Each structure stands twice: as structure tokens, then as C-alpha cells.
Short mmCIF file of C-alpha atoms in Angstrom, two decimals:
data_model
loop_
_atom_site.label_atom_id
_atom_site.label_comp_id
_atom_site.label_asym_id
_atom_site.label_seq_id
_atom_site.Cartn_x
_atom_site.Cartn_y
_atom_site.Cartn_z
CA MET A 1 22.59 -161.59 80.29
CA SER A 2 19.36 -160.17 80.71
CA ASN A 3 18.58 -156.92 79.09
CA LYS A 4 18.75 -154.81 82.73
CA THR A 5 22.43 -156.13 83.39
CA ILE A 6 23.49 -154.61 79.85
CA TYR A 7 22.08 -151.67 80.23
CA ILE A 8 23.01 -150.65 83.82
CA ALA A 9 27.09 -152.64 82.70
CA GLY A 10 26.95 -150.24 79.88
CA PHE A 11 26.08 -146.98 81.48
CA ALA A 12 28.09 -147.71 84.82
CA VAL A 13 31.39 -147.99 82.17
CA VAL A 14 30.57 -144.72 80.29
CA PHE A 15 30.03 -143.00 83.68
CA ILE A 16 33.27 -144.39 85.22
CA MET A 17 35.52 -143.60 82.26
CA CYS A 18 34.35 -140.13 81.98
CA LEU A 19 34.83 -139.50 85.80
CA GLY A 20 37.99 -140.77 85.67
CA ILE A 21 39.14 -138.63 82.40
CA PHE A 22 37.73 -135.66 84.75
CA VAL A 23 39.43 -136.62 87.87
CA PHE A 24 42.88 -137.85 86.84
CA THR A 25 43.40 -135.44 83.50
CA ASN A 26 44.25 -132.33 83.83
CA GLY A 27 43.58 -130.33 80.67
CA GLU A 28 43.13 -126.60 78.95
CA TRP A 29 39.92 -128.91 77.27
CA GLY A 30 40.13 -127.33 74.60
CA GLY A 31 39.00 -128.97 71.17
CA SER A 32 41.11 -130.82 69.60
CA ASP A 33 39.91 -129.76 66.04
CA ASP A 34 41.22 -125.85 67.37
CA SER A 35 45.01 -128.41 68.22
CA GLY A 36 44.90 -130.02 64.37
CA GLY A 37 44.76 -126.46 63.43
CA GLU A 38 47.70 -125.22 65.42
CA ALA A 39 49.61 -128.30 64.64
CA ALA A 40 49.35 -127.53 60.55
CA GLU A 41 50.24 -124.03 61.18
CA ASP A 42 53.59 -125.62 63.49
CA HIS A 43 54.50 -127.35 60.29
CA GLY A 44 54.38 -124.37 58.14
CA TYR A 45 50.89 -124.08 56.98
CA VAL A 46 48.97 -121.25 56.29
CA PRO A 47 45.21 -120.98 56.11
CA TRP A 48 43.89 -119.49 53.26
CA LEU A 49 40.45 -118.82 54.49
CA THR A 50 38.56 -117.77 57.84
CA ASP A 51 34.98 -119.38 58.50
CA TRP A 52 31.92 -117.18 57.22
CA ILE A 53 30.96 -116.19 60.96
CA ASP A 54 34.37 -115.46 61.98
CA ALA A 55 34.49 -113.07 58.76
CA ILE A 56 31.02 -111.22 58.79
CA TYR A 57 30.25 -111.41 62.76
CA GLY A 58 33.73 -112.22 64.38
CA GLU A 59 34.25 -115.44 66.74
CA LEU A 60 30.87 -116.65 67.93
CA PRO A 61 29.95 -115.96 71.95
CA GLY A 62 30.31 -119.13 73.70
CA GLU A 63 26.97 -119.17 75.02
CA ILE A 64 25.56 -118.71 71.68
CA GLU A 65 27.99 -121.57 70.32
CA SER A 66 26.53 -123.71 73.05
CA LEU A 67 23.07 -123.16 72.33
CA LEU A 68 23.81 -124.32 68.84
CA PHE A 69 24.97 -127.81 69.59
CA ALA A 70 22.28 -127.95 72.15
CA ILE A 71 19.88 -127.37 69.48
CA GLN A 72 21.86 -130.07 66.98
CA ALA A 73 21.92 -132.58 70.14
CA ALA A 74 17.92 -131.55 70.84
CA ILE A 75 17.06 -132.40 66.89
CA GLY A 76 18.91 -135.79 67.22
CA ALA A 77 17.60 -136.96 70.85
CA ILE A 78 14.07 -135.49 69.33
CA ILE A 79 14.15 -138.47 66.87
CA ILE A 80 15.49 -140.81 68.69
CA GLY A 81 13.00 -140.52 71.70
CA TYR A 82 9.86 -140.52 68.87
CA PHE A 83 11.64 -143.71 67.05
CA ILE A 84 11.52 -145.30 70.97
CA GLY A 85 7.90 -144.21 72.00
CA SER A 86 6.88 -145.68 68.55
CA ALA A 87 8.63 -149.08 68.95
CA ARG A 88 7.32 -149.34 72.18
CA SER A 89 4.04 -148.64 71.10
CA LYS A 90 3.59 -150.99 68.13
CA LYS A 91 5.08 -153.58 70.55
CA GLN A 92 2.12 -153.26 73.20
CA ALA A 93 -0.49 -152.65 70.35
CA SER A 94 0.83 -156.34 68.95
CA GLN A 95 1.23 -158.12 72.47
CA GLU A 96 -2.77 -156.85 72.65
CA MET B 1 37.80 -134.22 63.73
CA HIS B 2 36.60 -131.41 61.31
CA ILE B 3 39.07 -130.25 59.30
CA MET B 4 38.78 -125.92 60.02
CA GLU B 5 37.47 -123.42 56.76
CA GLY B 6 41.05 -122.48 55.05
CA TYR B 7 43.09 -125.50 56.69
CA LEU B 8 43.00 -127.65 53.38
CA ASP B 9 45.17 -126.31 50.83
CA PRO B 10 42.61 -125.74 47.55
CA LEU B 11 44.01 -128.74 45.45
CA TRP B 12 42.97 -131.18 48.12
CA CYS B 13 39.62 -129.73 48.56
CA VAL B 14 39.27 -130.61 45.28
CA VAL B 15 40.87 -133.75 45.75
CA TRP B 16 37.98 -135.14 48.64
CA PHE B 17 34.97 -133.09 47.02
CA VAL B 18 36.10 -135.87 43.86
CA VAL B 19 36.18 -138.60 46.07
CA MET B 20 33.61 -137.84 47.92
CA ALA B 21 31.38 -137.03 44.59
CA PRO B 22 30.20 -140.76 43.68
CA PHE B 23 29.46 -142.19 46.83
CA PHE B 24 27.49 -139.22 47.52
CA ILE B 25 25.56 -139.29 44.44
CA ALA B 26 25.39 -143.37 45.15
CA GLY B 27 23.83 -142.40 48.46
CA VAL B 28 21.34 -140.28 47.18
CA ILE B 29 20.41 -142.36 44.75
CA LYS B 30 19.35 -145.46 46.79
CA LEU B 31 17.82 -142.94 49.71
CA ARG B 32 15.40 -141.57 47.13
CA LYS B 33 14.97 -145.78 46.02
CA ILE B 34 14.51 -146.65 50.06
CA LEU B 35 12.11 -143.77 50.61
CA ALA B 36 10.02 -144.56 47.64
CA GLU B 37 9.52 -148.31 47.78
CA HIS B 38 9.96 -148.72 51.33
CA PRO B 39 7.92 -146.03 53.11
CA GLU B 40 7.80 -148.00 55.91
CA GLN B 41 11.49 -147.51 56.64
CA LYS B 42 11.32 -143.43 56.77
CA MET B 43 11.65 -143.91 60.73
CA THR B 44 14.95 -145.66 60.54
CA VAL B 45 16.23 -143.54 58.02
CA ALA B 46 15.22 -140.62 60.40
CA LEU B 47 17.30 -142.48 63.64
CA SER B 48 19.88 -143.19 61.80
CA GLY B 49 20.87 -139.67 60.86
CA ALA B 50 19.44 -138.66 64.46
CA PHE B 51 22.41 -140.57 66.12
CA ILE B 52 24.88 -138.38 63.92
CA PHE B 53 23.17 -135.32 65.06
CA LEU B 54 23.08 -135.80 68.46
CA LEU B 55 26.40 -137.81 68.88
CA SER B 56 28.61 -135.25 66.58
CA SER B 57 27.30 -132.28 68.57
CA LEU B 58 28.46 -133.46 72.33
CA LYS B 59 31.83 -132.33 72.66
CA LEU B 60 33.27 -134.60 75.19
CA PRO B 61 36.62 -134.55 76.99
CA SER B 62 39.60 -137.29 76.93
CA VAL B 63 42.79 -138.39 78.37
CA THR B 64 44.99 -135.99 76.62
CA GLY B 65 42.84 -132.89 77.99
CA SER B 66 41.28 -132.02 75.09
CA CYS B 67 37.87 -132.30 73.74
CA SER B 68 36.23 -134.12 70.71
CA HIS B 69 33.26 -135.13 69.57
CA PRO B 70 31.74 -138.80 68.14
CA THR B 71 30.70 -139.22 64.77
CA GLY B 72 27.51 -141.35 65.56
CA THR B 73 27.37 -143.43 62.29
CA GLY B 74 27.69 -146.78 63.49
CA ILE B 75 23.69 -147.15 63.22
CA ALA B 76 23.60 -145.64 59.14
CA VAL B 77 26.04 -147.57 57.81
CA VAL B 78 25.00 -150.77 59.00
CA PHE B 79 21.40 -149.93 58.53
CA TYR B 80 21.64 -148.44 54.91
CA GLY B 81 25.43 -148.93 53.54
CA VAL B 82 28.07 -145.99 53.05
CA GLY B 83 26.13 -144.53 50.44
CA VAL B 84 23.01 -143.15 52.82
CA CYS B 85 25.55 -143.01 55.65
CA ALA B 86 27.38 -139.97 53.09
CA VAL B 87 24.20 -138.46 52.98
CA LEU B 88 23.39 -137.93 56.05
CA SER B 89 26.70 -137.32 57.29
CA THR B 90 27.06 -134.35 54.61
CA ILE B 91 23.64 -132.94 56.23
CA VAL B 92 25.07 -132.36 59.52
CA LEU B 93 28.36 -131.24 58.42
CA VAL B 94 26.53 -128.56 55.92
CA PHE B 95 24.46 -128.07 59.79
CA GLN B 96 27.28 -127.48 61.48
CA ALA B 97 29.47 -125.33 58.57
CA LEU B 98 26.71 -123.39 58.19
CA LEU B 99 25.11 -122.25 61.32
CA LEU B 100 28.32 -123.24 63.87
CA ALA B 101 31.61 -122.26 61.62
CA HIS B 102 32.42 -125.95 62.64
CA GLY B 103 33.87 -127.54 59.71
CA GLY B 104 33.88 -125.74 56.52
CA PHE B 105 32.39 -125.66 53.03
CA THR B 106 35.69 -125.77 51.11
CA THR B 107 36.42 -128.69 53.43
CA LEU B 108 33.31 -130.51 53.26
CA GLY B 109 34.35 -133.15 50.69
CA ALA B 110 37.48 -134.28 52.87
CA ASN B 111 35.43 -134.33 56.56
CA CYS B 112 32.86 -136.13 54.52
CA VAL B 113 35.16 -138.71 53.01
CA SER B 114 36.89 -139.22 56.77
CA MET B 115 33.23 -138.92 58.35
CA GLY B 116 30.85 -140.56 56.08
CA ILE B 117 32.55 -142.95 54.31
CA ILE B 118 35.85 -144.29 54.90
CA GLY B 119 35.06 -144.67 58.86
CA PRO B 120 31.80 -146.44 58.32
CA LEU B 121 33.01 -148.66 55.39
CA CYS B 122 35.51 -150.21 57.82
CA GLY B 123 33.24 -150.14 60.82
CA LEU B 124 30.63 -151.90 58.14
CA LEU B 125 33.53 -154.59 57.57
CA LEU B 126 33.92 -155.19 60.90
CA TRP B 127 30.31 -155.27 61.61
CA ARG B 128 29.88 -158.44 58.99
CA VAL B 129 32.71 -159.86 60.42
CA CYS B 130 31.67 -160.12 63.64
CA ARG B 131 28.21 -160.73 62.72
CA GLY B 132 29.17 -163.98 60.33
CA ALA B 133 31.26 -165.02 63.46
CA GLY B 134 28.36 -165.51 65.27
CA ALA B 135 28.25 -162.53 67.73
CA GLY B 136 25.34 -160.49 69.33
CA ALA B 137 23.99 -157.53 67.95
CA PHE B 138 25.37 -155.64 71.29
CA VAL B 139 29.24 -156.88 70.12
CA SER B 140 29.16 -156.21 66.65
CA MET B 141 27.33 -152.50 67.00
CA PHE B 142 29.59 -151.79 69.74
CA VAL B 143 32.80 -152.91 67.20
CA ALA B 144 31.36 -151.43 64.08
CA ALA B 145 30.85 -147.93 65.89
CA PHE B 146 34.23 -147.85 67.65
CA ILE B 147 36.17 -148.84 64.31
CA ALA B 148 34.05 -146.36 62.22
CA ASP B 149 34.66 -143.89 64.95
CA LEU B 150 38.45 -144.11 64.99
CA MET B 151 38.85 -144.51 61.36
CA THR B 152 36.97 -141.05 61.28
CA TYR B 153 39.84 -139.10 63.15
CA VAL B 154 42.68 -141.55 61.56
CA VAL B 155 41.81 -140.29 58.10
CA THR B 156 41.32 -136.81 59.02
CA ALA B 157 45.05 -137.05 60.70
CA PHE B 158 46.15 -138.38 57.37
CA GLN B 159 44.20 -135.81 55.55
CA MET B 160 45.95 -133.25 57.06
CA ALA B 161 49.34 -134.87 56.48
CA LEU B 162 49.07 -134.74 53.10
CA ASN B 163 48.10 -131.42 53.23
CA ILE B 164 50.82 -130.60 55.33
CA MET B 165 53.43 -132.91 52.66
CA THR B 166 52.65 -130.64 49.60
CA ALA B 167 51.33 -127.00 51.35
CA GLY B 168 53.25 -126.93 53.88
CA ASP B 169 56.72 -127.10 55.13
CA GLY B 170 56.98 -130.38 57.15
CA ASN B 171 57.22 -134.05 55.99
CA PHE B 172 54.28 -136.44 55.60
CA VAL B 173 55.58 -138.72 58.82
CA ASP B 174 56.13 -136.10 61.22
CA ALA B 175 52.61 -134.56 60.23
CA LEU B 176 50.72 -137.84 60.56
CA ILE B 177 52.38 -138.58 64.06
CA ASP B 178 51.80 -135.01 64.95
CA PHE B 179 48.01 -135.47 64.01
CA LEU B 180 47.26 -138.95 65.44
CA SER B 181 48.53 -137.80 68.33
CA ILE B 182 46.08 -134.93 68.20
CA TYR B 183 43.20 -136.28 66.82
CA ALA B 184 43.49 -140.37 67.39
CA VAL B 185 44.89 -141.07 70.46
CA THR B 186 41.77 -138.35 72.16
CA GLN B 187 39.32 -140.02 70.24
CA ILE B 188 39.99 -143.67 71.67
CA PRO B 189 37.77 -143.25 75.13
CA LEU B 190 35.29 -141.42 72.89
CA ALA B 191 35.25 -143.98 70.31
CA ILE B 192 34.58 -146.65 73.26
CA VAL B 193 31.81 -144.52 75.14
CA GLU B 194 29.98 -144.30 71.21
CA GLY B 195 30.55 -148.24 71.11
CA ILE B 196 28.57 -148.45 74.12
CA VAL B 197 26.20 -146.18 73.53
CA LEU B 198 24.92 -147.69 70.10
CA GLY B 199 25.79 -151.50 71.57
CA MET B 200 23.17 -150.83 73.94
CA PHE B 201 20.58 -149.15 71.37
CA ALA B 202 21.67 -152.05 68.73
CA HIS B 203 20.83 -154.63 71.65
CA TYR B 204 17.13 -152.65 72.30
CA LEU B 205 16.03 -152.65 68.74
CA PHE B 206 17.55 -156.75 69.05
CA THR B 207 15.13 -157.18 71.45
CA SER B 208 12.15 -154.84 70.69
CA ARG B 209 12.04 -154.83 66.53
CA PRO B 210 14.13 -157.54 65.55
CA GLU B 211 12.60 -157.38 62.17
CA ILE B 212 14.50 -154.34 61.88
CA PHE B 213 17.54 -156.02 61.81
CA GLU B 214 16.28 -158.02 58.14
CA ILE B 215 17.00 -154.33 56.39
CA THR B 216 21.12 -155.00 57.82
CA GLU B 217 20.87 -158.53 55.43
CA SER B 218 20.05 -156.74 52.38
CA ASN B 219 22.65 -154.20 52.90
CA LYS B 220 24.97 -154.55 50.51
CA LEU B 221 28.99 -153.78 51.65
CA ASN B 222 29.64 -152.32 48.00
CA PRO B 223 30.18 -148.44 48.75
CA LEU B 224 28.44 -147.51 45.54
CA SER B 225 25.62 -149.87 45.68
CA THR B 226 21.92 -148.31 45.10
CA GLU B 227 19.72 -151.13 44.99
CA ALA B 228 17.32 -150.49 48.28
#
């Protein structure tokens, strides 16, 4: 299989899966971590501590939380992008 | 998969920190050796951490109607083993606990054991099996990343069920079934997506810089190994 075929097929499967989940699943799209916490409480567990941001500030607004997650993703993406660029230039240099 | 602050009994918090400690220490020693003896691998170490940073920040919808995130530990464990993977995962977990109130500091040990140690160890085992059977980089990484991701959530369900058994009023089996249905079932499609993405990246590495895979040959299966 050629490289192009592998990448196109891979992205196509990911796209179809994501689309399928959005279209055919009727969910609230809450976090599974929160669901896990609720299930623990249903089983009689009483949490003994809240996270420090909640204790000091209260719940983070959704926009701020999204921003922080985006920053985390950006840190990873920048390093991966740098690596790919560096690998490409090394390959070109070795071919020359 | 992150167990939230306060959702593990203090006893279990201590137990999981004790379980985590030897792997984390072995990982720090190995990481220091890698950076000192093989400085040319700094970029690959950063890349391994970057995938954990990137993928664990993506909250994706799943078939259960809730969202979860991949773990991204496949690359790190295949290239540098369980110890280094535990260290890189801990950095991400601390970042999220500190800035995002996602996970927690008291549950850091438990989260690291599931995401940085047991899940990736299962992935590394499967990577070895696939490579030994002659599978290519794409298939081997797909299987390793899929299993590492899924097992992370299975271990989390197990940790939560143990906690319910001792500190809640439910029984272990009922709690385990509940937590597996919340964590593991949600995770199956996301683990497939993670497997495909990391598999494609492994294929890209194999075609553009095949010499990088020499690192995986010297990588020991023993999770406490400190050999660089």
C-alpha cells in the first residue's frame, strides 16, 4: 500500500467514525470523568475533597477551560510540527 | 479517565502513590541517562511527550453519548518504555490538575498507574508481539496505542471499584460493571481513533526516518529498567 493510500484511508475512517457518532448518538456529551464521579456517589461514596480551583475560585467558566485545553493541545502540536519539519529538512539535506 | 480530586479514599491515594513510585523513579533515572548519553534523542523524547499533551487534551464524543479523551501514550512507551512513559504522563497529569482542575493531586498516583504504567505496559507487550510476528509499523502501533488507551480506562474502572468496595456501600462486581460501562465502553471508539492516528504517524516515521526505530529495539520490556 502506498503512503498516500494509508493516510487517506486512515483519515477517512476517523472522519466517518466521528460523523457517525455525532449523527447517530443522542447524547448530552458530558465528560466520562464526571459520570464516573456520579456513579461513585450512587454507590454510596462521599468525596472528601474538591479540587483546588473549585475551592478558591469556584467552577471554571467553560470558555476559560476550553482556552486552557487549547493551550495544552497547542504545546503538543507545536512540538510535533517542529519534529516533522526537522525530519523533512534532514531528509532533504541527506538527499542533496 | 482522570479520577477527580476527593474521589479516592485517602488509603487508596497512598496505595497508588506507593505503586507508582518505583516506576516513576526508574523513569527519571532512565530519562536523565538518555538526555546525558544520547542528546540527539532529545527531540524524540519531546515528541513522545507532545503526543500525550496533544491527545489527552482532546475531549471527543463517543457512542455512549458522553465525551472522553485519548491518552497518547503509545509512542512514548514503544520508544522509551514504561518508566519514561510514567514520567511524561505525570507531567501532563500535573499540568491538568494544576491548571484545569482535571484529575487531581491526591489521585495523581492512581491516574499515573493507569495512564502511565499499566495501560502502556500492555501496549508495549502487544507492540513486541506484533513486531515479532512480522507486522509493519502501522499495524503494530495501531494495536499498541489501542490497547494502551483501552487498558488505561479498564484499570481506572478497577481502581474506582476497589475504592467503592472499601469506602462506599456497593459491592466490587456491581461497581466494576458500572465503571467499565462508563469508562471502557466510551473509550473503545476513541481508542480506535488513537490507534489509527498513532499508526499513521509510526508509518510516517518508518518511511521518513527509519533509523529512529533502532531505539525501540534497545528498549527493555522490564518496566523498572533504567538502561538508556
